[in-house]
CSV table of C-alpha atoms in Angstrom, one decimal:
chain,number,residue,atom,x,y,z
A,200,MET,CA,85.2,119.7,91.8
A,201,ALA,CA,88.9,120.1,92.2
A,202,ILE,CA,88.9,117.4,94.8
A,203,LEU,CA,87.1,114.8,92.3
A,204,ALA,CA,89.8,116.0,89.8
A,205,ASP,CA,92.7,115.3,92.0
A,206,ALA,CA,91.1,111.9,92.8
A,207,LEU,CA,90.7,110.7,89.2
A,208,ALA,CA,94.2,111.9,88.6
A,209,ALA,CA,95.4,109.7,91.4
A,210,VAL,CA,93.8,106.7,90.1
A,211,THR,CA,95.0,107.1,86.7
A,212,ALA,CA,98.6,107.6,88.0
A,213,ALA,CA,98.3,104.5,90.1
A,214,ALA,CA,96.4,102.1,87.6
A,215,GLY,CA,96.7,103.6,84.2
A,216,THR,CA,99.4,101.2,83.1
A,217,ASP,CA,99.7,98.3,85.5
A,218,ALA,CA,96.4,96.8,85.6
A,219,SER,CA,97.2,93.9,83.3
A,220,ALA,CA,100.4,93.1,85.4
A,221,TRP,CA,98.3,93.2,88.5
A,222,ASP,CA,95.9,90.7,87.0
A,223,ARG,CA,98.6,88.2,85.8
A,224,ALA,CA,100.2,88.4,89.3
A,225,GLY,CA,96.7,87.9,91.2
A,226,ARG,CA,98.2,90.8,93.5
A,227,ILE,CA,98.2,94.8,93.5
A,228,PRO,CA,101.3,95.9,95.4
A,229,GLU,CA,100.2,96.4,99.0
A,230,PRO,CA,102.0,99.7,99.5
A,231,LEU,CA,100.1,101.1,96.5
A,232,VAL,CA,96.7,100.0,98.0
A,233,ARG,CA,97.6,101.4,101.4
A,234,GLU,CA,98.6,104.9,99.8
A,235,LEU,CA,95.2,104.8,98.0
A,236,SER,CA,93.6,104.2,101.2
A,237,ARG,CA,95.4,106.8,103.2
A,238,GLY,CA,94.2,109.3,100.6
A,239,GLY,CA,90.7,108.3,101.4
A,240,LEU,CA,90.3,106.8,97.7
A,241,LEU,CA,88.9,103.7,98.6
A,242,CYS,CA,86.0,104.7,100.4
A,243,ALA,CA,85.7,108.2,99.2
A,244,GLN,CA,82.0,108.9,100.8
A,245,VAL,CA,83.5,108.9,104.5
A,246,PRO,CA,82.6,112.3,105.9
A,247,ALA,CA,85.4,114.8,106.3
A,248,GLU,CA,84.7,115.1,110.1
A,249,TYR,CA,86.1,111.3,110.0
A,250,GLY,CA,89.1,112.1,107.9
A,251,GLY,CA,87.4,111.1,104.6
A,252,LEU,CA,86.9,113.0,101.4
A,253,GLY,CA,83.1,113.4,101.9
A,254,PHE,CA,82.1,112.9,98.4
A,255,SER,CA,78.5,112.6,97.5
A,256,SER,CA,77.3,109.4,96.0
A,257,ARG,CA,77.4,110.9,92.6
A,258,ASP,CA,81.0,112.1,92.9
A,259,ASN,CA,82.1,108.7,94.4
A,260,GLY,CA,80.3,107.1,91.5
A,261,GLU,CA,82.5,109.2,88.8
A,262,LEU,CA,85.6,107.9,90.9
A,263,THR,CA,84.3,104.5,90.9
A,264,ALA,CA,83.8,104.2,87.3
A,265,HIS,CA,87.1,105.7,86.2
A,266,THR,CA,88.8,103.2,88.3
A,267,GLY,CA,86.5,100.4,86.8
A,268,SER,CA,87.7,101.6,83.2
A,269,PHE,CA,91.2,100.9,84.3
A,270,CYS,CA,91.1,97.8,86.8
A,271,GLY,CA,88.3,95.7,88.0
A,272,SER,CA,90.2,94.4,90.8
A,273,LEU,CA,90.9,97.9,92.2
A,274,ARG,CA,87.4,99.0,91.8
A,275,SER,CA,86.6,95.7,93.7
A,276,LEU,CA,88.5,96.8,96.5
A,277,GLN,CA,86.8,100.3,96.4
A,278,THR,CA,83.5,98.4,96.7
A,279,SER,CA,84.7,96.6,99.5
A,280,GLN,CA,86.2,99.3,101.5
A,281,GLY,CA,83.2,101.5,100.9
A,282,MET,CA,80.8,98.7,101.9
A,283,ALA,CA,82.8,98.3,105.0
A,284,ALA,CA,82.8,102.1,106.1
A,285,TRP,CA,79.1,102.5,105.1
A,286,THR,CA,78.2,99.7,107.1
A,287,VAL,CA,79.9,101.3,110.2
A,288,GLN,CA,78.7,104.6,109.2
A,289,ARG,CA,74.9,103.3,108.8
A,290,LEU,CA,74.7,100.8,111.5
A,291,GLY,CA,77.4,101.9,114.2
A,292,ARG,CA,76.8,104.1,117.3
A,293,PRO,CA,78.9,107.5,117.3
A,294,THR,CA,81.7,106.1,119.3
A,295,GLN,CA,82.2,103.3,116.8
A,296,ARG,CA,82.2,105.8,113.8
A,297,GLU,CA,84.9,107.8,115.7
A,298,GLU,CA,86.7,104.5,116.2
A,299,PHE,CA,86.5,102.9,112.8
A,300,LEU,CA,85.9,105.5,110.1
A,301,PRO,CA,89.3,107.2,110.4
A,302,LYS,CA,91.1,104.1,110.1
A,303,LEU,CA,89.4,103.0,107.1
A,304,ALA,CA,89.9,106.6,105.4
A,305,GLY,CA,93.5,106.6,106.5
A,306,GLY,CA,95.2,103.3,105.4
A,307,THR,CA,93.3,100.5,107.0
A,308,LEU,CA,92.2,97.9,104.6
A,309,ALA,CA,88.9,96.0,104.9
A,310,GLY,CA,86.7,93.2,103.5
A,311,VAL,CA,82.9,92.7,104.0
A,312,ALA,CA,82.1,88.9,105.0
A,313,MET,CA,78.6,88.0,104.0
A,314,SER,CA,78.4,85.0,101.8
A,315,GLU,CA,78.8,81.5,103.2
A,316,PRO,CA,79.1,78.0,101.9
A,317,GLY,CA,75.4,77.5,102.4
A,318,ALA,CA,74.1,80.9,102.2
A,319,GLY,CA,74.9,83.0,98.9
A,320,SER,CA,71.9,85.0,97.5
A,321,ASP,CA,69.6,83.5,100.7
A,322,LEU,CA,71.5,85.1,103.5
A,323,SER,CA,68.6,84.1,105.8
A,324,GLY,CA,70.5,80.7,105.7
A,325,MET,CA,73.6,82.3,107.4
A,326,GLU,CA,75.1,80.0,110.0
A,327,THR,CA,77.9,82.3,111.2
A,328,ALA,CA,77.1,83.0,114.8
A,329,ILE,CA,77.7,86.3,116.9
A,330,ARG,CA,77.1,85.8,120.5
A,331,ALA,CA,77.4,87.9,123.7
A,332,ASP,CA,79.6,86.4,126.3
A,333,GLY,CA,79.9,89.0,129.4
A,334,ASP,CA,81.6,92.0,128.0
A,335,ALA,CA,82.8,90.3,125.0
A,336,ILE,CA,81.4,89.0,122.0
A,337,VAL,CA,82.3,85.5,120.2
A,338,VAL,CA,82.2,84.9,116.7
A,339,ASP,CA,82.0,81.4,115.1
A,340,GLY,CA,81.5,80.6,111.4
A,341,ALA,CA,82.7,80.2,107.8
A,342,LYS,CA,82.6,83.0,105.1
A,343,VAL,CA,83.6,82.5,101.3
A,344,TRP,CA,84.5,84.6,98.5
A,345,VAL,CA,85.4,87.7,100.6
A,346,THR,CA,86.6,90.5,98.2
A,347,GLY,CA,89.7,92.1,99.7
A,348,ALA,CA,90.3,89.7,102.6
A,349,ALA,CA,93.7,88.8,101.4
A,350,TYR,CA,94.8,92.5,102.0
A,351,ALA,CA,92.5,93.2,105.0
A,352,ASP,CA,93.3,94.4,108.5
A,353,LEU,CA,89.4,94.5,109.5
A,354,LEU,CA,86.6,92.2,108.5
A,355,VAL,CA,83.2,93.3,108.8
A,356,VAL,CA,81.4,90.1,109.6
A,357,PHE,CA,77.5,89.5,109.2
A,358,GLY,CA,76.2,86.8,111.3
A,359,THR,CA,73.2,85.7,113.5
A,360,TYR,CA,72.8,87.5,116.7
A,361,GLU,CA,70.1,87.1,119.4
A,362,ARG,CA,66.8,86.9,117.5
A,363,GLY,CA,67.9,88.8,114.3
A,364,ALA,CA,71.4,89.6,112.8
A,365,GLY,CA,74.5,91.0,113.8
A,366,VAL,CA,77.6,92.8,112.3
A,367,ALA,CA,80.9,92.5,114.3
A,368,VAL,CA,84.0,94.4,113.1
A,369,VAL,CA,86.9,91.8,113.5
A,370,PRO,CA,90.6,92.5,113.2
A,371,ALA,CA,92.1,90.0,110.7
A,372,GLY,CA,94.9,89.1,113.1
A,373,THR,CA,92.5,88.3,116.2
A,374,PRO,CA,93.3,84.6,117.2
A,375,GLY,CA,90.8,82.2,115.6
A,376,VAL,CA,90.6,84.2,112.4
A,377,THR,CA,92.1,82.0,109.4
A,378,ILE,CA,92.2,83.8,105.7
A,379,SER,CA,92.7,81.4,102.8
A,380,PRO,CA,93.3,83.4,99.5
A,381,ILE,CA,91.5,81.8,96.4
A,382,GLY,CA,93.9,80.7,93.8
A,383,ASP,CA,93.3,81.8,90.0
A,384,PRO,CA,90.0,83.3,90.2
A,385,PHE,CA,88.0,83.6,87.1
A,386,GLY,CA,87.8,87.4,87.0
A,387,CYS,CA,89.2,90.5,89.2
A,388,ARG,CA,92.1,88.3,89.8
A,389,ALA,CA,93.8,90.9,91.8
A,390,ALA,CA,91.0,91.9,94.3
A,391,GLY,CA,92.0,89.5,97.1
A,392,HIS,CA,89.3,87.2,97.4
A,393,ALA,CA,89.8,84.9,100.1
A,394,ASP,CA,87.8,82.2,102.3
A,395,VAL,CA,87.6,83.2,105.9
A,396,ARG,CA,87.4,80.9,108.9
A,397,LEU,CA,86.3,82.1,112.3
A,398,GLU,CA,86.7,80.0,115.2
A,399,HIS,CA,85.7,81.1,118.8
A,400,VAL,CA,86.9,84.6,117.7
A,401,ARG,CA,86.8,86.8,120.9
A,402,LEU,CA,86.3,90.6,120.9
A,403,PRO,CA,85.2,93.5,123.0
A,404,ALA,CA,81.5,94.1,123.0
A,405,SER,CA,82.4,97.5,121.1
A,406,HIS,CA,83.1,95.5,118.1
A,407,LEU,CA,79.6,94.7,117.8
A,408,LEU,CA,77.6,97.3,115.7
A,409,ALA,CA,74.8,99.2,117.5
A,410,ALA,CA,72.2,98.1,115.0
A,411,SER,CA,72.8,94.1,115.7
A,412,GLY,CA,69.6,92.4,116.8
A,413,ALA,CA,67.6,94.0,114.0
A,414,PRO,CA,66.1,91.7,111.2
A,415,PRO,CA,68.7,90.4,108.7
A,416,ALA,CA,67.1,92.1,105.6
A,417,MET,CA,67.4,95.4,107.2
A,418,LEU,CA,71.2,95.1,108.2
A,419,VAL,CA,72.2,93.4,104.8
A,420,THR,CA,70.3,95.6,102.7
A,421,ALA,CA,72.2,98.6,104.1
A,422,ALA,CA,75.4,97.2,103.1
A,423,LEU,CA,74.3,95.6,99.7
A,424,THR,CA,72.8,99.0,98.7
A,425,TYR,CA,76.2,100.7,98.6
A,426,GLY,CA,77.8,97.6,97.2
A,427,ARG,CA,75.4,97.4,94.4
A,428,LEU,CA,75.4,101.0,93.3
A,429,SER,CA,79.5,100.7,93.6
A,430,VAL,CA,79.4,97.6,91.4
A,431,ALA,CA,77.1,99.4,88.8
A,432,TRP,CA,79.3,102.6,88.7
A,433,GLY,CA,82.4,100.0,88.1
A,434,CYS,CA,80.5,98.3,85.4
A,435,ALA,CA,79.8,101.8,83.7
A,436,GLY,CA,83.6,102.2,83.5
A,437,LEU,CA,84.0,98.8,82.3
A,438,VAL,CA,81.8,99.5,79.4
A,439,ARG,CA,83.6,102.6,78.9
A,440,ALA,CA,86.9,100.8,78.5
A,441,CYS,CA,85.4,98.4,75.9
A,442,ARG,CA,83.9,101.1,73.8
A,443,THR,CA,87.3,102.8,73.9
A,444,ALA,CA,89.2,99.8,72.9
A,445,ALA,CA,86.6,98.8,70.2
A,446,VAL,CA,86.5,102.2,68.5
A,447,ARG,CA,90.2,102.6,68.6
A,448,HIS,CA,90.7,99.3,66.8
A,449,ALA,CA,87.9,99.6,64.3
A,450,ALA,CA,89.0,103.0,63.2
A,451,GLY,CA,92.7,102.1,62.6
A,452,ARG,CA,92.4,98.5,61.1
A,453,VAL,CA,91.9,98.3,57.3
A,454,GLN,CA,89.9,95.4,55.8
A,455,PHE,CA,88.7,94.9,52.2
A,456,GLY,CA,90.3,98.5,51.4
A,457,ARG,CA,88.5,100.5,54.1
A,458,SER,CA,88.8,100.8,57.8
A,459,LEU,CA,86.8,98.3,59.8
A,460,SER,CA,84.6,100.9,61.2
A,461,GLY,CA,83.4,101.4,57.8
A,462,HIS,CA,81.8,98.2,57.6
A,463,GLN,CA,78.2,98.4,58.7
A,464,LEU,CA,78.0,95.1,60.9
A,465,VAL,CA,81.1,96.5,62.8
A,466,ALA,CA,79.7,99.9,62.9
A,467,ARG,CA,76.5,98.5,64.5
A,468,HIS,CA,78.6,97.2,67.2
A,469,LEU,CA,80.3,100.4,67.9
A,470,ALA,CA,76.7,102.3,68.2
A,471,GLU,CA,75.7,99.5,70.4
A,472,LEU,CA,78.7,100.3,72.6
A,473,VAL,CA,78.0,103.9,72.8
A,474,THR,CA,74.5,103.3,73.9
A,475,ALA,CA,75.4,100.8,76.5
A,476,GLU,CA,77.6,103.4,78.0
A,477,HIS,CA,75.0,106.1,78.2
A,478,LEU,CA,72.3,103.4,79.4
A,479,ALA,CA,74.8,102.4,82.3
A,480,THR,CA,75.9,105.8,83.2
A,481,LEU,CA,72.3,107.2,83.2
A,482,ALA,CA,71.0,104.3,85.5
A,483,CYS,CA,74.0,104.8,87.8
A,484,ALA,CA,73.3,108.6,88.0
A,485,HIS,CA,69.7,108.2,88.9
A,486,ALA,CA,70.6,105.8,91.8
A,487,SER,CA,73.3,108.2,93.2
A,488,THR,CA,71.0,111.1,92.9
A,489,ARG,CA,68.3,109.0,94.7
A,490,TRP,CA,70.8,108.3,97.3
A,491,ASP,CA,72.3,111.9,97.8
A,492,GLU,CA,68.4,113.0,98.2
A,493,GLY,CA,67.7,110.6,100.7
A,494,ALA,CA,65.0,109.2,98.7
A,495,PRO,CA,62.9,106.1,100.0
A,496,ASP,CA,63.5,104.3,96.7
A,497,GLN,CA,67.1,104.6,96.6
A,498,ALA,CA,67.6,100.9,97.5
A,499,VAL,CA,65.3,99.9,94.3
A,500,ALA,CA,67.3,102.4,92.2
A,501,ALA,CA,70.6,100.6,93.2
A,502,VAL,CA,69.2,97.5,92.2
A,503,LEU,CA,68.1,98.9,89.0
A,504,ALA,CA,71.5,100.3,88.2
A,505,LYS,CA,73.3,97.4,89.1
A,506,GLN,CA,70.9,95.0,86.9
A,507,VAL,CA,71.2,97.6,84.0
A,508,ALA,CA,75.0,98.3,84.1
A,509,ALA,CA,76.0,94.6,84.7
A,510,ARG,CA,74.0,93.5,81.8
A,511,GLN,CA,75.5,96.3,79.8
A,512,ALA,CA,79.1,95.3,80.8
A,513,ALA,CA,78.7,91.7,80.0
A,514,GLU,CA,77.2,92.5,76.6
A,515,SER,CA,79.8,95.4,75.8
A,516,ALA,CA,82.7,93.1,76.7
A,517,ALA,CA,81.5,90.4,74.3
A,518,ARG,CA,80.9,93.0,71.7
A,519,ALA,CA,84.4,94.3,72.0
A,520,ALA,CA,85.9,91.1,71.8
A,521,GLN,CA,84.0,90.4,68.7
A,522,VAL,CA,85.4,93.6,67.1
A,523,LEU,CA,88.8,93.1,68.2
A,524,ALA,CA,88.9,89.5,67.3
A,525,SER,CA,92.3,88.1,67.8
A,526,ALA,CA,93.8,91.5,68.7
A,527,GLY,CA,92.0,91.3,71.9
A,528,ALA,CA,92.3,87.5,72.6
A,529,ARG,CA,95.4,87.8,75.0
A,530,ASP,CA,94.6,87.2,78.5
A,531,ASP,CA,96.2,90.5,79.6
A,532,HIS,CA,94.4,92.7,77.1
A,533,VAL,CA,91.8,95.2,78.3
A,534,VAL,CA,89.2,93.4,76.6
A,535,ALA,CA,90.0,90.0,77.7
A,536,ARG,CA,90.3,91.2,81.3
A,537,ALA,CA,86.9,93.0,80.9
A,538,TYR,CA,85.3,89.9,79.3
A,539,ARG,CA,86.2,88.1,82.5
A,540,ASP,CA,85.5,90.6,85.0
A,541,ALA,CA,81.9,91.6,83.6
A,542,LYS,CA,80.7,88.0,83.8
A,543,LEU,CA,81.4,88.2,87.7
A,544,MET,CA,79.5,91.5,87.9
A,545,GLU,CA,76.3,89.7,86.9
A,546,ILE,CA,76.9,87.5,90.0
A,547,ILE,CA,78.3,89.3,92.8
A,548,GLU,CA,76.3,91.8,95.2
A,549,GLY,CA,73.1,90.1,94.0
A,550,SER,CA,72.9,88.1,90.9
A,551,THR,CA,70.9,89.0,87.8
A,552,GLU,CA,68.2,86.6,88.8
A,553,ILE,CA,67.9,88.1,92.4
A,554,CYS,CA,67.9,91.6,90.8
A,555,GLN,CA,65.3,90.6,88.6
A,556,LEU,CA,63.2,89.3,91.5
A,557,LEU,CA,63.6,92.3,93.7
A,558,LEU,CA,62.5,94.6,90.6
A,559,ALA,CA,59.6,92.1,90.1
A,560,GLU,CA,58.5,92.7,93.7
A,561,HIS,CA,58.9,96.3,93.6
A,562,ALA,CA,56.6,96.5,90.6
A,563,LEU,CA,53.9,94.3,92.2
A,564,ALA,CA,54.4,96.5,95.5
A,565,VAL,CA,53.6,99.8,93.7
A,566,LEU,CA,50.9,98.5,91.5
A,567,PRO,CA,48.1,101.1,91.5
């Protein structure tokens, strides 16, 4: 618990006052990002044997929610870095874990490249190709909206390989790699979103993760389960930020001779914000418990957590904006940022509609 407390304090010190400035600039100072990475705070579940903090999913979730309550962009980098590390840990051979995990827990920055111009939710339509060429692999393709790519030293690239899918760890400086930052994104503006072009990128065969060749669903689900749960915890933190801002404003502002919180229609919003925070946190805690237990339904639990928390975040941001009215209607206000960031959370790592389809499929699969 002392290590978690130290991690929470480090994030507070890093992001407690500067998130609005980062959002306006569209950039988090890179030295700060690397400092957090060197402390293992961007992928805290990396085991201690590889230089990481060795957090459980539950403790990492608490850290992610705490970050999300301050800055959606920094939380996005935690999600990206954590996904990259988990993908290597889950799909790599021991020598690959030994090579890459200490780097990811020690200052190296990473992005995970999945989506393509013609393959978003339908990742079976991926056209990025990874092929063997003697003692090397060659990667060709185009990826879009890669979180953290503008900061990245490494890109974990998903593509087709043989009769299945493959995952290659691509150093961002390799010849043939072009990273094009996306200007003025709607939300999480400092998360380093970028499009990535890979043109005849040649790498040692050791950069192809060992599980490559397996069905796409297996490889993608391994990464997305981590990503969905990370986004869900971040959304729980976002709801927390909205609840705090709305309660402080409603308690301090006087209208018609009494505090805003004394008006029943406003109090209803505050009650719903408290409810939303508990719903999101409980769904996330359940999913992290299933992860830590190694339960067979952990992937479904992560989908459920992401669906519940993202919805609560979007609704809570709207409620907080309603309570604060013009007081929160500045682009750099925490509620304005939350309003923009929360909408993206209903889209990334599986849209609301995709999550609903997956949950419906699960309901049918377990039908008595």
